[in-house]
Coordinates of C-alpha atoms in Angstrom, one line a residue:
M51 CA 2.3 -21.4 20.2
P52 CA 2.4 -20.0 16.7
I53 CA -0.9 -19.1 15.1
F54 CA -1.6 -20.6 11.7
G55 CA -3.7 -19.1 8.9
P56 CA -5.7 -21.3 6.5
R57 CA -3.6 -23.4 4.2
L58 CA -3.1 -22.3 0.7
S59 CA -3.5 -24.9 -2.0
R60 CA -1.1 -23.4 -4.5
P61 CA 0.1 -19.9 -5.6
V62 CA -1.4 -18.1 -8.6
N63 CA 0.7 -18.5 -11.8
L64 CA 1.6 -14.9 -12.5
G65 CA 3.1 -15.7 -15.9
D66 CA -0.3 -17.1 -17.1
L67 CA -2.7 -15.1 -14.9
L68 CA -5.6 -14.9 -17.3
S69 CA -6.0 -18.6 -18.2
L70 CA -9.2 -19.2 -16.3
P71 CA -11.3 -16.3 -17.8
L72 CA -9.7 -16.7 -21.2
N73 CA -11.1 -20.3 -21.4
S74 CA -14.5 -19.5 -20.0
R75 CA -15.6 -16.1 -21.3
P76 CA -12.9 -14.4 -23.4
D77 CA -15.0 -11.6 -24.9
T78 CA -16.5 -10.2 -21.7
K79 CA -15.1 -7.1 -20.0
A80 CA -12.0 -7.7 -18.0
L81 CA -10.4 -4.3 -17.2
V82 CA -11.7 -0.8 -17.2
S83 CA -9.6 2.4 -16.7
G84 CA -11.1 5.8 -17.6
S85 CA -12.5 5.5 -21.1
R86 CA -10.4 2.5 -22.0
E87 CA -11.8 -1.1 -21.7
W88 CA -10.3 -4.5 -22.4
T89 CA -11.9 -7.9 -22.9
W90 CA -10.0 -10.9 -21.6
R91 CA -9.0 -11.7 -25.1
G92 CA -7.9 -8.1 -25.8
L93 CA -6.0 -7.9 -22.5
Q94 CA -4.1 -11.1 -23.3
R95 CA -3.4 -9.9 -26.8
D96 CA -1.8 -6.7 -25.5
I97 CA 0.2 -8.6 -22.9
D98 CA 1.6 -10.9 -25.6
A99 CA 2.4 -8.1 -28.0
L100 CA 4.2 -6.1 -25.3
A101 CA 6.1 -9.2 -24.1
K102 CA 7.4 -9.7 -27.6
G103 CA 8.4 -6.0 -27.8
L104 CA 10.3 -6.2 -24.6
I105 CA 12.4 -9.1 -26.0
T106 CA 13.1 -7.0 -29.1
M107 CA 14.5 -4.3 -26.9
G108 CA 17.2 -6.7 -25.9
L109 CA 15.9 -7.4 -22.4
H110 CA 16.8 -10.8 -20.9
K111 CA 15.4 -13.0 -18.2
S112 CA 16.1 -11.5 -14.7
D113 CA 16.8 -8.0 -16.0
R114 CA 15.2 -5.4 -13.7
V115 CA 12.8 -3.0 -15.5
A116 CA 11.6 0.0 -13.6
T117 CA 8.2 1.6 -14.1
L118 CA 7.1 5.2 -13.6
M119 CA 3.7 5.2 -15.0
P120 CA 0.4 7.0 -14.1
N121 CA -2.3 4.8 -12.6
R122 CA -3.9 3.3 -15.7
G123 CA -4.9 -0.2 -16.9
E124 CA -1.8 -0.2 -19.1
I125 CA 0.4 -0.5 -16.0
L126 CA -1.1 -3.9 -15.3
V127 CA -0.5 -4.9 -18.9
F128 CA 3.1 -3.9 -18.6
Y129 CA 3.7 -5.8 -15.4
L130 CA 2.1 -9.0 -16.8
A131 CA 4.1 -8.7 -20.0
C132 CA 7.3 -8.4 -17.9
L133 CA 6.4 -11.4 -15.8
K134 CA 5.6 -13.5 -18.9
V135 CA 9.2 -13.1 -20.2
G136 CA 10.9 -13.5 -16.8
L137 CA 11.8 -9.8 -16.2
V138 CA 11.8 -8.3 -12.7
V139 CA 9.4 -5.4 -12.3
V140 CA 10.6 -2.4 -10.2
P141 CA 7.4 -0.3 -9.6
L142 CA 8.2 3.3 -8.8
N143 CA 5.7 5.6 -7.2
Y144 CA 4.5 8.2 -9.7
R145 CA 4.9 11.0 -7.2
Y146 CA 8.7 10.2 -6.8
T147 CA 11.0 13.2 -7.2
T148 CA 14.0 12.9 -9.5
L149 CA 16.2 12.2 -6.6
E150 CA 14.0 9.4 -5.4
I151 CA 13.9 8.0 -9.0
D152 CA 17.7 8.0 -9.2
Y153 CA 18.0 6.4 -5.8
A154 CA 15.6 3.5 -6.8
L155 CA 17.3 3.0 -10.2
E156 CA 20.7 2.9 -8.6
K157 CA 19.7 0.5 -5.8
S158 CA 17.8 -1.9 -8.0
G159 CA 20.3 -2.0 -10.8
A160 CA 17.5 -1.4 -13.3
V161 CA 18.5 -1.7 -17.0
A162 CA 15.4 0.0 -18.4
L163 CA 12.6 2.3 -17.4
I164 CA 9.1 3.0 -18.8
I165 CA 8.1 6.6 -17.9
G166 CA 4.9 8.6 -18.3
A167 CA 5.3 11.2 -21.0
E168 CA 4.4 14.1 -18.7
R169 CA 7.4 13.2 -16.6
S170 CA 9.8 13.8 -19.5
E171 CA 11.6 16.7 -17.8
D172 CA 12.9 14.1 -15.2
I173 CA 14.9 12.5 -17.9
Q174 CA 16.9 15.7 -18.3
D175 CA 17.4 16.1 -14.5
S176 CA 18.2 12.5 -13.7
K177 CA 21.7 11.2 -13.3
F178 CA 20.7 7.7 -14.1
I179 CA 17.9 7.5 -16.7
G180 CA 20.2 8.5 -19.6
K181 CA 22.7 5.8 -18.5
L182 CA 20.3 2.8 -18.4
K183 CA 21.8 -0.1 -20.4
K184 CA 18.6 -0.8 -22.3
G185 CA 17.3 2.8 -22.3
F186 CA 13.8 4.0 -21.6
L187 CA 10.5 4.2 -23.3
Y188 CA 7.6 6.6 -23.0
F189 CA 4.0 5.8 -22.1
G190 CA 1.3 8.2 -23.2
G191 CA 3.2 10.1 -25.8
V192 CA 5.6 9.7 -28.7
F193 CA 8.8 11.8 -28.9
E194 CA 11.3 11.9 -31.8
D195 CA 13.9 9.1 -31.7
T196 CA 12.4 7.5 -28.6
R197 CA 10.6 4.2 -28.1
S198 CA 7.1 4.1 -26.7
Y199 CA 4.8 1.6 -25.0
E200 CA 2.3 2.2 -27.8
G201 CA 5.0 1.5 -30.4
L202 CA 6.0 -1.8 -28.8
I203 CA 2.3 -3.0 -28.6
N204 CA 1.6 -2.1 -32.3
A205 CA 4.9 -3.4 -33.7
G206 CA 3.6 -6.7 -35.0
G207 CA 6.0 -9.4 -36.2
Q208 CA 6.6 -13.0 -35.2
P209 CA 5.9 -14.4 -31.7
A210 CA 9.0 -14.3 -29.5
E211 CA 10.5 -17.2 -27.7
I212 CA 9.5 -17.1 -24.0
P213 CA 12.2 -18.1 -21.5
V214 CA 11.3 -20.7 -18.9
S215 CA 11.0 -19.3 -15.3
S216 CA 11.3 -21.0 -12.0
I217 CA 8.8 -20.3 -9.2
S218 CA 11.8 -19.1 -7.0
D219 CA 12.8 -16.5 -9.6
P220 CA 12.3 -12.8 -8.5
A221 CA 9.2 -11.1 -9.9
F222 CA 9.1 -7.7 -8.2
L223 CA 11.3 -5.3 -6.3
F224 CA 9.2 -3.0 -4.2
F225 CA 10.6 0.0 -2.4
T226 CA 9.4 0.5 1.2
S227 CA 7.9 3.9 2.1
G228 CA 11.0 4.9 4.1
S229 CA 8.9 5.9 7.1
T230 CA 11.7 4.6 9.5
G231 CA 14.8 5.2 7.3
K232 CA 16.0 5.0 3.7
P233 CA 13.7 2.9 1.5
K234 CA 14.8 -0.7 1.1
A235 CA 14.1 -2.8 -2.0
V236 CA 11.9 -5.8 -1.1
V237 CA 12.2 -8.9 -3.3
H238 CA 9.1 -10.9 -4.0
S239 CA 9.5 -14.1 -6.1
L240 CA 6.9 -15.7 -8.4
L241 CA 6.2 -18.0 -5.4
S242 CA 5.8 -15.3 -2.8
F243 CA 3.7 -12.9 -4.8
G244 CA 1.7 -15.7 -6.4
S245 CA 0.9 -16.8 -2.8
I246 CA -0.1 -13.3 -1.8
V247 CA -2.5 -13.1 -4.7
A248 CA -4.0 -16.6 -4.0
G249 CA -4.3 -15.6 -0.3
F250 CA -6.2 -12.5 -1.1
V251 CA -8.6 -14.4 -3.4
A252 CA -9.3 -16.7 -0.5
A253 CA -9.6 -14.0 2.2
L254 CA -12.0 -11.9 0.1
K255 CA -13.9 -15.0 -1.3
L256 CA -13.5 -13.5 -4.8
T257 CA -15.5 -14.9 -7.7
R258 CA -15.8 -14.0 -11.3
D259 CA -19.1 -12.2 -10.5
D260 CA -17.3 -9.6 -8.4
I261 CA -16.3 -6.1 -9.7
V262 CA -13.2 -5.0 -7.9
L263 CA -12.0 -1.4 -7.3
P264 CA -8.4 -1.2 -5.9
G265 CA -8.6 2.5 -4.8
G266 CA -4.8 3.1 -4.6
S267 CA -1.7 3.1 -6.8
I268 CA -1.0 -0.1 -8.7
A269 CA 2.7 0.7 -8.0
H270 CA 2.0 -0.3 -4.4
V271 CA 1.8 -3.9 -3.2
G272 CA -1.7 -3.6 -1.7
S273 CA -3.5 -2.4 -4.8
L274 CA -1.5 -4.5 -7.1
S275 CA -2.3 -7.7 -5.2
T276 CA -5.9 -6.7 -5.2
A277 CA -6.0 -6.2 -9.0
L278 CA -4.1 -9.4 -9.8
A279 CA -6.3 -11.4 -7.4
A280 CA -9.4 -10.1 -9.2
L281 CA -8.0 -10.8 -12.7
S282 CA -6.9 -14.3 -11.7
V283 CA -10.5 -15.4 -10.9
G284 CA -12.1 -13.6 -13.9
A285 CA -13.5 -10.6 -11.9
K286 CA -13.8 -7.3 -13.7
T287 CA -11.3 -4.8 -12.4
V288 CA -11.7 -1.0 -12.4
I289 CA -8.5 1.1 -12.1
P290 CA -9.0 4.7 -10.9
Q291 CA -6.8 7.4 -12.5
S292 CA -6.5 9.4 -9.2
F293 CA -7.2 8.7 -5.6
D294 CA -9.4 11.5 -4.4
G295 CA -12.8 10.9 -2.9
E296 CA -14.5 12.5 -6.0
E297 CA -13.3 10.0 -8.5
I298 CA -13.8 7.0 -6.3
L299 CA -17.4 8.1 -5.7
S300 CA -17.9 8.5 -9.5
I301 CA -16.6 5.0 -10.1
L302 CA -18.9 3.6 -7.4
R303 CA -21.9 5.2 -9.2
S304 CA -20.9 4.1 -12.7
S305 CA -19.2 0.7 -12.3
R306 CA -21.1 -0.5 -9.1
P307 CA -18.1 -2.4 -7.7
T308 CA -18.7 -5.2 -5.1
I309 CA -15.2 -4.9 -3.5
L310 CA -13.5 -1.7 -2.5
V311 CA -9.9 -1.7 -1.2
M312 CA -8.3 1.6 -0.1
V313 CA -6.0 3.2 2.4
P314 CA -7.7 5.0 5.3
A315 CA -7.0 8.5 4.1
V316 CA -8.9 7.9 0.8
F317 CA -11.8 6.2 2.6
I318 CA -12.1 9.2 4.9
A319 CA -11.9 11.7 2.1
M320 CA -14.6 9.8 0.2
E321 CA -17.0 9.3 3.1
R322 CA -16.7 13.0 4.1
N323 CA -17.3 14.2 0.6
R324 CA -20.5 16.3 0.7
G325 CA -21.9 14.6 -2.4
A326 CA -21.6 11.1 -0.9
R327 CA -25.0 9.4 -0.5
R328 CA -25.9 6.1 1.1
E329 CA -27.1 4.7 -2.2
D330 CA -23.6 5.2 -3.7
F331 CA -22.4 2.3 -1.6
E332 CA -25.2 -0.2 -2.2
S333 CA -23.3 -2.4 -4.6
L334 CA -20.5 -3.1 -2.2
R335 CA -20.2 -6.3 -0.2
V336 CA -16.6 -5.6 1.2
C337 CA -15.0 -2.4 2.2
F338 CA -11.4 -3.3 3.1
T339 CA -8.7 -1.0 4.4
G340 CA -5.1 -1.4 5.3
G341 CA -1.7 0.4 5.2
D342 CA -2.4 2.4 8.3
K343 CA -4.6 2.2 11.4
F344 CA -8.2 3.2 10.8
P345 CA -9.6 5.3 13.6
V346 CA -12.5 3.5 15.3
N347 CA -14.6 6.6 15.7
I348 CA -14.4 7.3 11.9
A349 CA -15.1 3.7 11.1
K350 CA -18.4 4.1 13.1
E351 CA -19.0 7.4 11.2
F352 CA -18.5 5.5 7.9
T353 CA -20.9 2.7 8.9
N354 CA -23.6 5.2 10.0
K355 CA -23.4 7.0 6.6
T356 CA -23.0 4.0 4.2
G357 CA -24.4 1.0 6.1
H358 CA -21.1 -0.8 5.6
I359 CA -18.6 -2.0 8.2
I360 CA -14.9 -1.2 7.5
Q361 CA -13.0 -4.5 7.4
E362 CA -9.5 -3.7 8.5
G363 CA -6.4 -5.6 7.6
Y364 CA -2.7 -5.4 8.2
G365 CA 0.3 -6.0 6.0
L366 CA 3.7 -4.7 5.0
T367 CA 5.6 -4.5 1.7
E368 CA 7.6 -7.5 3.0
A369 CA 4.4 -9.5 4.0
P370 CA 1.3 -8.0 2.4
D371 CA -2.2 -8.8 3.5
C372 CA -1.0 -11.0 6.4
L373 CA -3.9 -10.2 8.8
F374 CA -7.5 -9.7 7.7
N375 CA -10.6 -8.9 9.8
Q376 CA -13.4 -10.9 8.2
S377 CA -15.7 -10.3 11.2
L378 CA -18.7 -8.0 10.9
S379 CA -19.2 -8.0 14.6
P380 CA -19.0 -4.6 16.3
D381 CA -17.0 -6.3 19.1
K382 CA -14.2 -6.8 16.7
S383 CA -14.3 -3.3 15.2
G384 CA -10.7 -2.0 15.2
S385 CA -9.1 -5.4 15.1
V386 CA -6.8 -6.0 12.1
G387 CA -8.2 -9.6 12.1
T388 CA -6.9 -13.1 12.1
V389 CA -4.0 -14.7 10.3
A390 CA -4.5 -14.7 6.5
P391 CA -4.1 -17.8 4.3
G392 CA -0.5 -19.0 3.8
Y393 CA 0.9 -17.2 6.9
V394 CA 2.0 -18.2 10.4
A395 CA 2.2 -15.5 13.1
S396 CA 4.0 -15.4 16.5
L397 CA 4.0 -12.6 19.1
R398 CA 7.2 -12.4 21.1
D399 CA 8.7 -10.4 23.9
E400 CA 12.1 -8.7 23.8
K401 CA 13.8 -11.9 24.7
G402 CA 12.2 -13.8 21.8
Q403 CA 9.8 -15.7 24.0
E404 CA 6.1 -16.0 22.9
V405 CA 3.7 -13.9 25.0
A406 CA 0.3 -15.0 26.4
P407 CA -3.0 -13.8 24.9
N408 CA -3.9 -10.2 25.6
V409 CA -0.3 -9.3 26.2
D410 CA 1.6 -7.0 23.8
G411 CA 4.3 -8.6 21.7
N412 CA 6.4 -8.1 18.6
L413 CA 4.8 -9.7 15.5
W414 CA 6.9 -12.3 13.7
L415 CA 5.7 -13.9 10.4
R416 CA 6.6 -16.8 8.2
G417 CA 5.0 -18.5 5.2
S418 CA 5.2 -18.6 1.4
P419 CA 3.8 -15.0 1.0
V420 CA 6.7 -13.5 3.0
M421 CA 9.4 -11.7 0.9
T422 CA 12.5 -13.6 0.0
G423 CA 14.7 -10.7 1.4
Y424 CA 16.0 -7.2 0.8
W425 CA 17.8 -6.7 -2.5
K426 CA 21.5 -6.8 -2.0
N427 CA 21.2 -5.7 1.7
P428 CA 22.7 -8.4 3.9
Q429 CA 22.7 -6.3 7.0
A430 CA 19.0 -5.6 6.7
N431 CA 18.3 -9.3 6.1
R432 CA 20.3 -10.2 9.2
E433 CA 18.2 -7.7 11.3
A434 CA 14.8 -8.8 10.0
L435 CA 15.1 -12.5 9.1
S436 CA 15.8 -15.3 11.4
D437 CA 15.3 -19.1 10.9
G438 CA 12.6 -18.5 8.3
W439 CA 10.8 -15.8 10.4
F440 CA 10.4 -12.2 9.5
D441 CA 10.4 -9.6 12.3
T442 CA 7.8 -6.9 11.4
G443 CA 8.9 -4.5 14.1
D444 CA 5.2 -3.9 14.9
V445 CA 3.6 -4.5 18.3
M446 CA 0.4 -6.5 18.4
R447 CA -1.9 -8.1 20.9
V448 CA -4.0 -11.2 20.2
D449 CA -7.2 -12.0 22.0
S450 CA -8.7 -15.4 22.9
D451 CA -10.5 -15.6 19.5
G452 CA -7.2 -15.2 17.6
C453 CA -8.0 -11.7 16.6
F454 CA -5.0 -9.3 16.4
W455 CA -5.1 -5.7 17.7
F456 CA -2.5 -3.2 16.4
R457 CA -0.6 -1.5 19.3
G458 CA 2.0 0.5 17.4
R459 CA 5.1 0.4 15.3
K460 CA 8.1 -0.4 17.4
K461 CA 10.2 2.3 15.8
Q462 CA 7.5 4.9 16.2
I463 CA 6.5 4.1 19.8
I464 CA 6.9 7.2 21.9
V465 CA 8.6 6.6 25.3
H466 CA 7.3 9.3 27.7
D467 CA 8.3 9.1 31.3
G468 CA 9.0 5.4 30.9
S469 CA 5.6 4.7 29.4
N470 CA 5.1 3.5 25.8
I471 CA 2.6 5.6 23.8
S472 CA 1.3 4.5 20.4
P473 CA 1.0 7.4 17.9
Q474 CA -2.0 5.7 16.4
E475 CA -3.9 5.7 19.7
V476 CA -3.3 9.5 20.2
E477 CA -4.3 10.2 16.6
E478 CA -7.5 8.3 17.1
A479 CA -8.3 10.4 20.2
L480 CA -7.7 13.6 18.4
M481 CA -9.7 12.6 15.3
A482 CA -12.7 12.0 17.6
H483 CA -12.9 15.8 18.0
P484 CA -15.8 17.1 15.8
S485 CA -13.5 19.7 14.1
V486 CA -10.5 17.6 13.4
N487 CA -10.1 15.9 10.0
L488 CA -6.7 14.2 10.2
A489 CA -4.0 13.9 12.9
G490 CA -0.4 12.8 12.8
V491 CA 1.5 12.2 16.0
I492 CA 5.3 11.9 16.6
G493 CA 7.7 11.8 19.5
I494 CA 10.3 14.6 20.0
R495 CA 13.4 14.1 22.2
D496 CA 12.9 15.8 25.6
D497 CA 15.6 15.9 28.3
T498 CA 13.0 15.7 31.1
H499 CA 10.5 13.2 29.8
G500 CA 12.5 11.2 27.3
E501 CA 10.1 12.1 24.5
S502 CA 7.3 14.6 24.2
V503 CA 4.2 13.9 22.3
W504 CA 3.7 16.3 19.4
A505 CA 0.5 16.3 17.2
F506 CA -0.2 17.9 13.9
I507 CA -3.8 18.2 12.8
T508 CA -5.9 19.4 9.9
L509 CA -9.5 20.7 10.3
K510 CA -12.7 19.9 8.6
K511 CA -14.1 22.5 6.3
N512 CA -16.9 24.8 7.5
V513 CA -16.6 23.9 11.1
P514 CA -15.8 26.1 14.2
M515 CA -12.0 26.5 14.6
P516 CA -11.0 25.1 18.0
S517 CA -8.2 26.5 20.1
V518 CA -5.1 24.3 20.6
S519 CA -5.8 24.2 24.3
E520 CA -9.3 22.9 23.6
V521 CA -8.0 20.1 21.4
I522 CA -5.5 19.1 24.1
R523 CA -8.1 19.1 26.8
F524 CA -10.4 17.0 24.6
A525 CA -7.6 14.4 24.1
K526 CA -6.8 14.3 27.8
K527 CA -10.4 13.3 28.6
R528 CA -9.9 10.3 26.4
I529 CA -6.3 9.1 26.9
G530 CA -5.0 11.0 29.9
Y531 CA -1.3 11.4 30.1
K532 CA -0.9 10.2 26.5
A533 CA -2.4 13.4 25.2
P534 CA 0.0 15.6 23.2
E535 CA 1.8 18.5 24.9
V536 CA 2.0 20.3 21.6
V537 CA -0.6 20.6 18.8
E538 CA 0.0 22.4 15.5
I539 CA -2.7 23.1 13.0
L540 CA -1.7 22.5 9.3
A541 CA -3.5 23.5 6.1
D542 CA -2.6 20.1 4.6
M543 CA -1.4 16.9 6.2
P544 CA 1.8 15.5 4.5
I545 CA 1.1 12.1 3.0
N546 CA 3.9 9.8 1.9
P547 CA 4.0 7.9 -1.5
T548 CA 2.0 5.0 -0.1
G549 CA -0.8 7.2 1.1
K550 CA 0.1 7.1 4.8
I551 CA 0.6 10.1 7.0
D552 CA 4.2 11.1 6.6
R553 CA 5.6 11.1 10.1
V554 CA 9.1 11.7 8.8
A555 CA 8.0 15.0 7.3
L556 CA 6.2 15.8 10.6
K557 CA 9.3 15.2 12.6
R558 CA 11.2 17.6 10.3
L559 CA 8.5 20.2 10.8
A560 CA 8.7 19.8 14.6
E561 CA 12.5 19.9 14.6
A562 CA 12.6 23.0 12.4
Q563 CA 10.2 24.8 14.9
L564 CA 12.4 23.8 17.8
V565 CA 15.4 25.3 16.0
Q566 CA 13.5 28.5 15.3
G567 CA 12.4 28.7 18.9
K568 CA 16.0 28.5 20.1
E569 CA 17.1 31.2 17.6
K570 CA 14.5 33.7 18.9

């Protein structure tokens, strides 16, 4: 039987997100980013001014507008202004290369772009930015004969006529991380993303008394849904300008957030920072992570140091925040939780039949928070969507309590001598070694075994350097035949634009080494 999450009463109205705090306490702090602060009244004033400016640019309802902005509070202002006038936001990762920017602009059909001033060289190198129908504007700087974010906000003039939007209208086009192929543009409507935000409010039990720190890029669906959920209930939101452990620790000390949401890599960097102290974490009531599997041994390390249990979740760009572990029981440590509000889940075998509890199955989802589809990609839609259900491509197991346990990504599963091996399980075993900081595991084609298990690791600072054979033996004691045949030590682990270990880059490294080996 399908497993239902709690019912959602209604989606959050993204076009009028601040109505609750504006009516109750308009002059209290709403948003903090670096040295900049907004009250609720000031935040709405900037949104309204920018919305009018976007209309004066000649932008019309349903136009796609891409954003390449640094992580600042202003990025939320821009998103909310776009939603107010019916534009479709196309958030681009600020680390995108020019080629990645061009790919996204072409695929989305964007007509305009807002770009951080320090990325101005990309305009010269890009094939598409100079050809955008409505042009581009800078954020964070003014250049001769160009429009700017600051100029639009300060333009003044009469209020603009706001077009009427339908809840089924598209709101966002998010590009996937491309971990299993070329990035696809995921469409979320006002209904689906409003449901995501409402579901996160319910899952985290957010109130106006919370102080929320989304510790990742607001260009990504996870941090954006966190920030919008906080703003919708009147909770103060703090936006970091970078995602290293040092800045997050500084914000913990200065802003004393109650909710911290980050990808595992940032949690690990923060907790392992030498300056981190138990008292830095005292204000928190929730430490939530998602986006990649959090190793159980490091979760225990985090708890021992901070006194907080990592609450893990699971989601995709197509279906964000769909599973959430609200349990603080050690027995459920490592589970990605139960079905989140608004979702329905089903675990199925290769024939499409539902599996019994404690049996691995492919995760299918449906519900109002699920994407409406991939932008102008009918083949991808046919492959992923069926009768209202979305095939995540991820393998899960559900226990008798309805708690889900991540078993691996279907496209990343390593088939070795006929056995399925999850890269995340091998990574966890490697990261239990006292000298290993991060681990990334991939499968490489092998004529004898089908695929061989390759691991790339980085080491902690100021620790004894282990030999490769020692690391392999260590892993074999924990996971037996699943241990890697090859371990390579890297100075830095490649991380993709969404903050996950970049297994595509690791595969390229492995293949390049194989080619070099053949040439010798």
